[in-house]
mmCIF file of C-alpha atoms in Angstrom:
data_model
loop_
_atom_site.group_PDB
_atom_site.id
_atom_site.type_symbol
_atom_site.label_atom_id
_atom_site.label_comp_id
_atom_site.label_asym_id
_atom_site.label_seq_id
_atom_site.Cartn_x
_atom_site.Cartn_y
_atom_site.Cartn_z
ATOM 1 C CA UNK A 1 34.830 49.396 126.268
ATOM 2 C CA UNK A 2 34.304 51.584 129.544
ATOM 3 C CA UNK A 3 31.828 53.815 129.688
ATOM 4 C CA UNK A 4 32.050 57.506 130.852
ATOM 5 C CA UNK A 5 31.593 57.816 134.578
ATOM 6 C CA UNK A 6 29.729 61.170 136.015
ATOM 7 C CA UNK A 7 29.847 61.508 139.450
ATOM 8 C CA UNK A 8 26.882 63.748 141.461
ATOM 9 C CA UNK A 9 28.702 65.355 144.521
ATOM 10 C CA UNK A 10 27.096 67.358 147.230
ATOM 11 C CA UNK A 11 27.266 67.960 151.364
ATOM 12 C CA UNK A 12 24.980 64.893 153.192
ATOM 13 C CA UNK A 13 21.346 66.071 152.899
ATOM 14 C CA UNK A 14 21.276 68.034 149.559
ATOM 15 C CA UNK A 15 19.274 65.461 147.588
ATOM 16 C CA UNK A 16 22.000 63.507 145.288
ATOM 17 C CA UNK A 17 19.873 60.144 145.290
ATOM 18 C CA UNK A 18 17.104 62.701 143.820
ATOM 19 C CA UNK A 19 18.873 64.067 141.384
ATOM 20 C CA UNK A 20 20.219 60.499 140.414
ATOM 21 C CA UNK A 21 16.749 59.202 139.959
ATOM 22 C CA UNK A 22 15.727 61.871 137.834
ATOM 23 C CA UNK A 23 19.199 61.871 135.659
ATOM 24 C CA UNK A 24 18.218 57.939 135.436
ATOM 25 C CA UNK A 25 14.861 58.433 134.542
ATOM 26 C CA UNK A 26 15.433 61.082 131.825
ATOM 27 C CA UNK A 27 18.850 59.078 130.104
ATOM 28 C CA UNK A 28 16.656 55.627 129.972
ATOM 29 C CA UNK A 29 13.892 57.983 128.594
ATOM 30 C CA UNK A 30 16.407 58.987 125.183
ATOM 31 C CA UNK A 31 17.603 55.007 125.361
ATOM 32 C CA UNK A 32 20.507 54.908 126.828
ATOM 33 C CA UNK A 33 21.955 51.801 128.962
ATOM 34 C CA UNK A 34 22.421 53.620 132.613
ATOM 35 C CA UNK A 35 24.749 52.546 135.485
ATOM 36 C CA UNK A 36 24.424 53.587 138.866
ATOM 37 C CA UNK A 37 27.321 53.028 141.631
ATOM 38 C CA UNK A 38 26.623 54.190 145.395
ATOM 39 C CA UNK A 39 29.339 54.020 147.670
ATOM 40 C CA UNK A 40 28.702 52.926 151.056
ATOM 41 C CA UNK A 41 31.489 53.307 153.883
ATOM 42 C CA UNK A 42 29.288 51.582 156.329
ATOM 43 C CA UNK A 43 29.077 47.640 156.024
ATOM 44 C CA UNK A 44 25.856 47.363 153.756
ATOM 45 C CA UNK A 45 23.449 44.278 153.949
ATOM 46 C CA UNK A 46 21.740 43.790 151.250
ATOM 47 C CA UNK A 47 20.989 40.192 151.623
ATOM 48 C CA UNK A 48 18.203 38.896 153.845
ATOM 49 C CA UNK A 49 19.366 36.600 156.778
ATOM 50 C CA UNK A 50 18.060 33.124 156.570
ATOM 51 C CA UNK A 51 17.547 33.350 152.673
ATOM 52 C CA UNK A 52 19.782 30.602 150.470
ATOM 53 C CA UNK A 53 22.024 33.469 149.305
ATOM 54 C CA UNK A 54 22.336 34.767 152.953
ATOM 55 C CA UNK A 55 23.475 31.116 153.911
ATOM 56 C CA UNK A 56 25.704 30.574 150.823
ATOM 57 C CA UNK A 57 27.698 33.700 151.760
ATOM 58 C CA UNK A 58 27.647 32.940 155.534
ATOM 59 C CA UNK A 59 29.625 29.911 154.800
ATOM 60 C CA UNK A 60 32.247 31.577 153.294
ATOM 61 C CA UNK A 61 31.617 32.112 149.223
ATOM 62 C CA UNK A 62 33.968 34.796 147.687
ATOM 63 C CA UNK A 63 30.995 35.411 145.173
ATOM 64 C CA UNK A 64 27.916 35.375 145.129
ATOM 65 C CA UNK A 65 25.546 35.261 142.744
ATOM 66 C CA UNK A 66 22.041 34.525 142.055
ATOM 67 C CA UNK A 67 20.854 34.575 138.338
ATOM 68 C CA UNK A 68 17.168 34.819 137.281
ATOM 69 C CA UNK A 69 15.346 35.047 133.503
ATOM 70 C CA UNK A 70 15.290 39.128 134.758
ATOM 71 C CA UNK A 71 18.364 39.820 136.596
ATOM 72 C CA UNK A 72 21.543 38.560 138.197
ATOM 73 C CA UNK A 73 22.756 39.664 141.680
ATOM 74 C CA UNK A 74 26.058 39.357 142.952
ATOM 75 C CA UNK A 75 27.767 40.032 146.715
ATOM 76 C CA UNK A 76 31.439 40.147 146.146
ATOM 77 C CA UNK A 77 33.567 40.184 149.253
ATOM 78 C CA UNK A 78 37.279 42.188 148.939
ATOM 79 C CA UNK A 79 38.597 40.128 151.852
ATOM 80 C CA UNK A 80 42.202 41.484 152.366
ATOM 81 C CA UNK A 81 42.603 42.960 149.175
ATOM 82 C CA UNK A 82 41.959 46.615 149.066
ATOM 83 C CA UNK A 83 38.535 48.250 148.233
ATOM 84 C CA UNK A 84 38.766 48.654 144.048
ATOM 85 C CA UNK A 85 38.941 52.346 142.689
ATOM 86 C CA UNK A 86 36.094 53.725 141.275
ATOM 87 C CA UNK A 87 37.665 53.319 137.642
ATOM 88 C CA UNK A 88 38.514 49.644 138.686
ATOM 89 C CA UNK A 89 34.955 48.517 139.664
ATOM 90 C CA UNK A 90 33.262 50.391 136.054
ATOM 91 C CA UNK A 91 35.625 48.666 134.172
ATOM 92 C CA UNK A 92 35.074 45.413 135.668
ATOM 93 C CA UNK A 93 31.101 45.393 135.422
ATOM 94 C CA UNK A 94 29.944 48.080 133.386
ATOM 95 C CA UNK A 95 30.759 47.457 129.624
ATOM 96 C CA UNK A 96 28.080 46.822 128.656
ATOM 97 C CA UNK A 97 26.473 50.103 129.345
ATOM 98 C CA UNK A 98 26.306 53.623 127.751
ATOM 99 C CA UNK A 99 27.072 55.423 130.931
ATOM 100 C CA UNK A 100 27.817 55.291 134.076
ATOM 101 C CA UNK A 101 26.574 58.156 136.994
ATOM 102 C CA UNK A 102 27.797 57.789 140.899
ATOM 103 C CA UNK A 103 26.593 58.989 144.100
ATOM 104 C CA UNK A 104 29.591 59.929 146.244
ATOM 105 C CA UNK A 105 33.147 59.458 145.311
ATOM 106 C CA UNK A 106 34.157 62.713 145.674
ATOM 107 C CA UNK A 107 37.870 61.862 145.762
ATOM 108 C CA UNK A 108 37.976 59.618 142.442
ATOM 109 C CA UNK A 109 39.608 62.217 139.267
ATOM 110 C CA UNK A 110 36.361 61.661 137.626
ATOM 111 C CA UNK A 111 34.092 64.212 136.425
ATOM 112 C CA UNK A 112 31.565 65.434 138.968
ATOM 113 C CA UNK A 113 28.676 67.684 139.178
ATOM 114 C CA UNK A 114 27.759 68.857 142.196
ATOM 115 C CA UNK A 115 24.206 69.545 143.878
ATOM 116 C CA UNK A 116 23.783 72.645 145.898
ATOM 117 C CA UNK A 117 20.956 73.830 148.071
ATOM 118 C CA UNK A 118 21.422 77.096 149.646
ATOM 119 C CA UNK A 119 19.561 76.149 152.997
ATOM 120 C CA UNK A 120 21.929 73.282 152.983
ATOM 121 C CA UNK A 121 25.155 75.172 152.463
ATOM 122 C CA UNK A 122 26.551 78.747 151.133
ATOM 123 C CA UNK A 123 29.066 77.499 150.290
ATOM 124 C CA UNK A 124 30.417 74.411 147.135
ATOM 125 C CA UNK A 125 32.554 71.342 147.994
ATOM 126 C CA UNK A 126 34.477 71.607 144.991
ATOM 127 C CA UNK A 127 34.454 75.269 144.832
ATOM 128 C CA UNK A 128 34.310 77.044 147.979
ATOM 129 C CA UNK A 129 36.442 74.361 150.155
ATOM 130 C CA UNK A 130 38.650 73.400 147.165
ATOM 131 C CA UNK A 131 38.892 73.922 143.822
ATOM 132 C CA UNK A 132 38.056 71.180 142.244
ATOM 133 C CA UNK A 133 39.377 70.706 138.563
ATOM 134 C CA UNK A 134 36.797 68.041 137.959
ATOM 135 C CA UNK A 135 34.052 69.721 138.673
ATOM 136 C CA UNK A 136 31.828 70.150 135.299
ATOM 137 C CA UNK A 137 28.764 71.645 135.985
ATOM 138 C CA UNK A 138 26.700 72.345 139.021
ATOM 139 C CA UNK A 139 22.549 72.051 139.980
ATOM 140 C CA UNK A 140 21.488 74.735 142.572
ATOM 141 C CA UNK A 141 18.511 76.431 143.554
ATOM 142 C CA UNK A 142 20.643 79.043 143.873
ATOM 143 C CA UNK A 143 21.690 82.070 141.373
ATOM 144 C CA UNK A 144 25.749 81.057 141.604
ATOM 145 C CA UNK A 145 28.669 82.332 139.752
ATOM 146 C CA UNK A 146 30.688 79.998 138.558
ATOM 147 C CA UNK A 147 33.276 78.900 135.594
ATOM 148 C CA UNK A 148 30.853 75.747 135.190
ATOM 149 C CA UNK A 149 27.523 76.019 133.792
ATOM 150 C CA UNK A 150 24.893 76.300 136.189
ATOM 151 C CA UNK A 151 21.438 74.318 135.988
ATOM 152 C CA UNK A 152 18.492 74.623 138.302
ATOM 153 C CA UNK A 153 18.811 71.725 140.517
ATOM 154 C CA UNK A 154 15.161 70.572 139.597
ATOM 155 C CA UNK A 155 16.265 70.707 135.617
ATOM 156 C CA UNK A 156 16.959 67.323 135.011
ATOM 157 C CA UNK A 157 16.514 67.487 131.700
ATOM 158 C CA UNK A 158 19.207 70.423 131.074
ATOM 159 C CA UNK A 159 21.620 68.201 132.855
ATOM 160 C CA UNK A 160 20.850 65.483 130.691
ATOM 161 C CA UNK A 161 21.237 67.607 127.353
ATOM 162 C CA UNK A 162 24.991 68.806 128.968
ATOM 163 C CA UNK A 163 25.507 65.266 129.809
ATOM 164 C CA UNK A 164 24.862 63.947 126.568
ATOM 165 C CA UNK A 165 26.222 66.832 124.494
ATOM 166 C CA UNK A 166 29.471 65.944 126.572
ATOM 167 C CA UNK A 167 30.020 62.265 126.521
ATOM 168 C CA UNK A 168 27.315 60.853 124.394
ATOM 169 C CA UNK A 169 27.576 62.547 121.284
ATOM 170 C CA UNK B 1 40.817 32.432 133.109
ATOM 171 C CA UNK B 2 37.361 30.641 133.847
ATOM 172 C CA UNK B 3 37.143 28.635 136.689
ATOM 173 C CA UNK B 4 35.952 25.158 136.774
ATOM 174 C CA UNK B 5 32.328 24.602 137.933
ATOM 175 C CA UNK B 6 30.664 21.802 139.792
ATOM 176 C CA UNK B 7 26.488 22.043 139.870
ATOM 177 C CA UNK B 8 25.007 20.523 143.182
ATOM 178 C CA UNK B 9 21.575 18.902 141.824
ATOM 179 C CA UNK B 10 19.269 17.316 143.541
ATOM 180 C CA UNK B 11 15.143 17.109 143.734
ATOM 181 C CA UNK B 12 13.793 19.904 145.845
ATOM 182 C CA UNK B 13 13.361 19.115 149.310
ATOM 183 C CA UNK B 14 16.986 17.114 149.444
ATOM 184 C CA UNK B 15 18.879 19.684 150.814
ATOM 185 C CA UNK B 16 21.259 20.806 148.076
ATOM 186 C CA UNK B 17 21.642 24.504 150.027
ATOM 187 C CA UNK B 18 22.943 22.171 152.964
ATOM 188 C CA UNK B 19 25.418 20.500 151.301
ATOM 189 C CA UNK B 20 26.740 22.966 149.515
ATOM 190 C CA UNK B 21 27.383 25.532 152.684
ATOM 191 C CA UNK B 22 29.369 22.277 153.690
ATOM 192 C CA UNK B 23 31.766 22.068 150.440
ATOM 193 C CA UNK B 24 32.384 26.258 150.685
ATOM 194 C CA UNK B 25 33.368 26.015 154.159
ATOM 195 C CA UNK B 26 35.316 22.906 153.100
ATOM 196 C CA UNK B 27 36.810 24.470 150.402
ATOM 197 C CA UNK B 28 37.472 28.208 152.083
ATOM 198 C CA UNK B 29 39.116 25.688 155.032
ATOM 199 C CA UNK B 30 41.523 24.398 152.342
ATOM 200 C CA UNK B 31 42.419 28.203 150.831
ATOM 201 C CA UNK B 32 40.621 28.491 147.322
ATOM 202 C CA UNK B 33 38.647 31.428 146.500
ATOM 203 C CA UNK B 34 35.034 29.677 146.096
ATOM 204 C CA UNK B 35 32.075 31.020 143.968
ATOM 205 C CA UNK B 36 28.737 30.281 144.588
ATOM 206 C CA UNK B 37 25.676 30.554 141.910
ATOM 207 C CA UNK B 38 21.964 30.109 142.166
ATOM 208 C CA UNK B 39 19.477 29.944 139.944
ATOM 209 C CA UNK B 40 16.051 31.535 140.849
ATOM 210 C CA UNK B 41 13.043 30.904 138.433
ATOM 211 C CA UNK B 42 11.365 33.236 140.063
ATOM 212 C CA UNK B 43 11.639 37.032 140.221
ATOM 213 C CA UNK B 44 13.687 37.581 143.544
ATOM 214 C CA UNK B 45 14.086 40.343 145.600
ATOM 215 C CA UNK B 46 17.083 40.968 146.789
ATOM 216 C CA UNK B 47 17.283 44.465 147.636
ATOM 217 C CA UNK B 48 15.243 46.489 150.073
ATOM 218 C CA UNK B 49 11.977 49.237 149.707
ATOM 219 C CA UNK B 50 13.006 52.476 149.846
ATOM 220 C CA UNK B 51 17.020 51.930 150.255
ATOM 221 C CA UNK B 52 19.312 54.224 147.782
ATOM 222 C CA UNK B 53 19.656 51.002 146.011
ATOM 223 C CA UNK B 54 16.484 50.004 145.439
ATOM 224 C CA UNK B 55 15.543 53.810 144.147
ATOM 225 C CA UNK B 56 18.114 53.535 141.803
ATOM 226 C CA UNK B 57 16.914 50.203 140.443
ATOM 227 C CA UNK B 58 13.699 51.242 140.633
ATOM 228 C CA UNK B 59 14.537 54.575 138.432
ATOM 229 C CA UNK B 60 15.793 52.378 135.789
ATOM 230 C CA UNK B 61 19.051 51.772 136.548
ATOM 231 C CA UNK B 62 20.405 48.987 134.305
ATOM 232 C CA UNK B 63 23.046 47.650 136.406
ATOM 233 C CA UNK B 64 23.250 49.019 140.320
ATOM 234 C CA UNK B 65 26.425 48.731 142.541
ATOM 235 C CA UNK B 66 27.076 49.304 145.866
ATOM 236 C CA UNK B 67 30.522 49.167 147.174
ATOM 237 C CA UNK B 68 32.239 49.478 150.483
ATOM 238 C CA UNK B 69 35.686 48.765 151.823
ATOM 239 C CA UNK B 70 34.478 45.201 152.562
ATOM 240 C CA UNK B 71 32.574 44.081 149.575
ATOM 241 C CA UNK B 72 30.732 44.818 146.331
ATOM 242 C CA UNK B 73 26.558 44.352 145.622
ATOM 243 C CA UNK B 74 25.127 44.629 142.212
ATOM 244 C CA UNK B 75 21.636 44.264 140.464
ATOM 245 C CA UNK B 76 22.200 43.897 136.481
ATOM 246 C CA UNK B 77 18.706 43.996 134.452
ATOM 247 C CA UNK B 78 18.799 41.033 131.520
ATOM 248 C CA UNK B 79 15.684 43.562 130.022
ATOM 249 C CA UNK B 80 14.729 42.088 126.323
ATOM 250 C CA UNK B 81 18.302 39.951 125.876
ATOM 251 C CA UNK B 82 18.013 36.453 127.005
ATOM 252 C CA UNK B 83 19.369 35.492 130.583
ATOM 253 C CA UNK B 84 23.051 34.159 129.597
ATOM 254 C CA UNK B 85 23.768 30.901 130.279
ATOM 255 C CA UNK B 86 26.030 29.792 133.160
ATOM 256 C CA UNK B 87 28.623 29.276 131.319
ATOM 257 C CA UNK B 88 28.571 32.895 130.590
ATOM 258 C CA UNK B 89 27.651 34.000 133.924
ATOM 259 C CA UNK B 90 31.077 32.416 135.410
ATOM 260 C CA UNK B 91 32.963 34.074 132.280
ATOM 261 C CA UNK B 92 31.519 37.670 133.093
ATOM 262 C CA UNK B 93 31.646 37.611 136.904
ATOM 263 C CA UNK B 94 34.050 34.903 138.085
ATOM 264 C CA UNK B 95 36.991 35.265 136.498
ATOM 265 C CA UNK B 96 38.960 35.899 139.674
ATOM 266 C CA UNK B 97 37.773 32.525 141.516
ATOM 267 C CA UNK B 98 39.796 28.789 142.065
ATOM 268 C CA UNK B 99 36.288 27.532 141.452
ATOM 269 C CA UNK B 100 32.361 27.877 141.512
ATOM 270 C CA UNK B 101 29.674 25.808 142.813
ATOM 271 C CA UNK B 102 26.517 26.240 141.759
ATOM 272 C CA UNK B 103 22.770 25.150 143.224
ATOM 273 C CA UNK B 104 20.559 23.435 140.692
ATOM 274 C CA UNK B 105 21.197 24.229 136.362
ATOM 275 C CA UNK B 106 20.168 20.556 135.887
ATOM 276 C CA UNK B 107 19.905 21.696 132.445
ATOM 277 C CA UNK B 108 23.333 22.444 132.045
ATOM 278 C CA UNK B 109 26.222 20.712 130.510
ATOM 279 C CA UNK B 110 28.274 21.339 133.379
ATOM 280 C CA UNK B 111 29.743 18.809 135.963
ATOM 281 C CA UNK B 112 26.963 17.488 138.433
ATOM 282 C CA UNK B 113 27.143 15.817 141.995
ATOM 283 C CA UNK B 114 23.408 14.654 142.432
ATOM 284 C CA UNK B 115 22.081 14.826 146.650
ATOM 285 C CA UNK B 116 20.265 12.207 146.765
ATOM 286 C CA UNK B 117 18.021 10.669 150.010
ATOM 287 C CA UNK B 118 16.027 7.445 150.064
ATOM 288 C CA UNK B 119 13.100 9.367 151.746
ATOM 289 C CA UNK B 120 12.885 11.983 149.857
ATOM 290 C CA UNK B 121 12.804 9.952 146.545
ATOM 291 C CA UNK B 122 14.046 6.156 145.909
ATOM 292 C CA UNK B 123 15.428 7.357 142.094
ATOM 293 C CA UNK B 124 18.089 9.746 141.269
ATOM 294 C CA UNK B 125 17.656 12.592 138.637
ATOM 295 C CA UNK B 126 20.742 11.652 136.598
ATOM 296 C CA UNK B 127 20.436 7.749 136.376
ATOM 297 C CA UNK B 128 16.538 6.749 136.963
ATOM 298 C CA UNK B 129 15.120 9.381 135.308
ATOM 299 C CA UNK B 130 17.468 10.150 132.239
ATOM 300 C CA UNK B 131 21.111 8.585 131.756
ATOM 301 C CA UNK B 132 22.853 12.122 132.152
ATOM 302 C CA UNK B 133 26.773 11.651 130.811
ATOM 303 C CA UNK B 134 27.570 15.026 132.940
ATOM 304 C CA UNK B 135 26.732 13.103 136.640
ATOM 305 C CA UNK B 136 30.626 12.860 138.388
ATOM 306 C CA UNK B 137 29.625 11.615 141.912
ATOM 307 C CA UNK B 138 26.155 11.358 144.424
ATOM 308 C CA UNK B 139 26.211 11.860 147.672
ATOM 309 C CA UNK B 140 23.890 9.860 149.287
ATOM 310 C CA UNK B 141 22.333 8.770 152.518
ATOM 311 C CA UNK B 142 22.247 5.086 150.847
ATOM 312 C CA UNK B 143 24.443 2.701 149.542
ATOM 313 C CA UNK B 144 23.571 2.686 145.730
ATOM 314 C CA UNK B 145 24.913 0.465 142.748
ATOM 315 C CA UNK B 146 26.076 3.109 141.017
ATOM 316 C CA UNK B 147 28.735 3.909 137.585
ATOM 317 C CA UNK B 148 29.804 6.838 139.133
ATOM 318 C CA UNK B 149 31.780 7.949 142.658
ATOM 319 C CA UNK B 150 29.409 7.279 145.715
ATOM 320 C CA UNK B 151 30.134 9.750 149.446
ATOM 321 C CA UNK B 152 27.819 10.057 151.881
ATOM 322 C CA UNK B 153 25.217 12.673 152.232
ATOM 323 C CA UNK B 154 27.425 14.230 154.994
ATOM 324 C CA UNK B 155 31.149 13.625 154.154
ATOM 325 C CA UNK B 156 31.643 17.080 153.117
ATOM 326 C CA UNK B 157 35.430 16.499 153.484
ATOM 327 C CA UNK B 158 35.866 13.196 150.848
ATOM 328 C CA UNK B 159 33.298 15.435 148.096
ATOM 329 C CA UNK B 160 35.651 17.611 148.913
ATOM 330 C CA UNK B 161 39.103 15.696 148.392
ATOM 331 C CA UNK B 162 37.232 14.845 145.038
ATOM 332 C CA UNK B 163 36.426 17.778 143.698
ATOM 333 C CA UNK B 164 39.991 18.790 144.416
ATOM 334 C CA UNK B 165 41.836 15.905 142.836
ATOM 335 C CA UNK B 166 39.148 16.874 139.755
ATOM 336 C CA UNK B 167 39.541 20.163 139.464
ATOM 337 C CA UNK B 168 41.830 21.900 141.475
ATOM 338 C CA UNK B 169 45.437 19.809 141.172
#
């Protein structure tokens, strides 16, 4: 089974990570089993150099992966194959999870709600520049109007209710 | 499909992490795709303070990914359920491998080369200590009586021609 995928849009600087902590906070608050996928464009290091995983992918391991009694971690290089979609890389590691919310991936077809700070911007990504058909819902500290419902981008637990009223229930 | 997997065991201090950087660059040299799994008994720490990552995690996030166009990270929580064993670890995350090599899982039932040095211990894990029917080979900076395939400690490239003929033909 894959689980539904919410992605939180927004222009570089309006607080997504925020909002994703709080979303994270409040859906492991009503039990839920949360994903989170970030993407990264830059080359990310997230291993430490001169660590045994750091060595074991230095020489050359396609995976990865270092399993504990509390967690697993895993580095998984692409090589020459092309970068999975978004829908791809859920599928492959998240079913065992209730849901799944993104930073980023503005161009997957998956739902998205955007975050919106008027000092940031006047104007919406998925709105204003485009018109976005899967745009849901949107947080703002702003009074917008919009064919999405509206939250107040500190209302985490609004967006949560609308969340789980719309995939959850 | 679920690759075939060879543990490299040894007593600590032997230099199992050496070894095995050999037999990945070995086996990356010879074209497979080439897993690598460790097991950590103690609660590692493999992402950063303050990253996007680590907030996530630290939010609650049950499994965390980070992808880019070169590669794919990910933190998955065991929680309450048991840490799987590495059988299952292979069957949920290395499906798309020619094989995996893993550091340590003595405890396993899974295929073992033992490292073994004379300095570092005159008995070997699998033979002296317990008469373990999952020991294939030793590689070994001594010339030992053994029932099973002898290579020396540094003849990555004949482990290597073994594990091939073993597994991979």
């Amino acid at each position: 089974m894959t689980p539904p995928v919410v992605s939180i849009v927004a222009k570089s600087g309006t607080g997504k990570t925020t909002l994703l902590e709080k979303l994270i906070v409040e859906l492991k608050r009503r039990g839920y089993r949360v994903g989170a996928v970030k993407h990264d464009a830059h080359s990310f290091d997230i291993d430490r150099e001169g660590k045994d995983s750091w060595r074991l992918t230095r020489a050359g391991a396609d995976t990865m992966l270092i399993t504990s009694p509390e967690k697993l971690a895993m580095v998984k290089q692409y090589h020459a194959e092309q970068e999975p979609t978004l829908a791809e890389t859920v599928a492959a590691h998240c079913g065992d999870l209730d849901i799944v919310l993104t930073e980023g991936f503005k161009k997957s077809a998956m739902p998205k709600i955007e975050v919106h700070r008027r000092e940031r911007s006047s104007k919406l990504l998925c709105r204003d520049e485009e018109q976005d058909p899967t745009l849901i819902a949107v947080a703002s500290d702003s009074a917008l109007n919009l064919d999405v419902p509206l939250y107040d981008i500190n209302d985490a637990e609004g967006l949560c209710d609308f969340i789980v009223e719309k995939f959850l229930s």
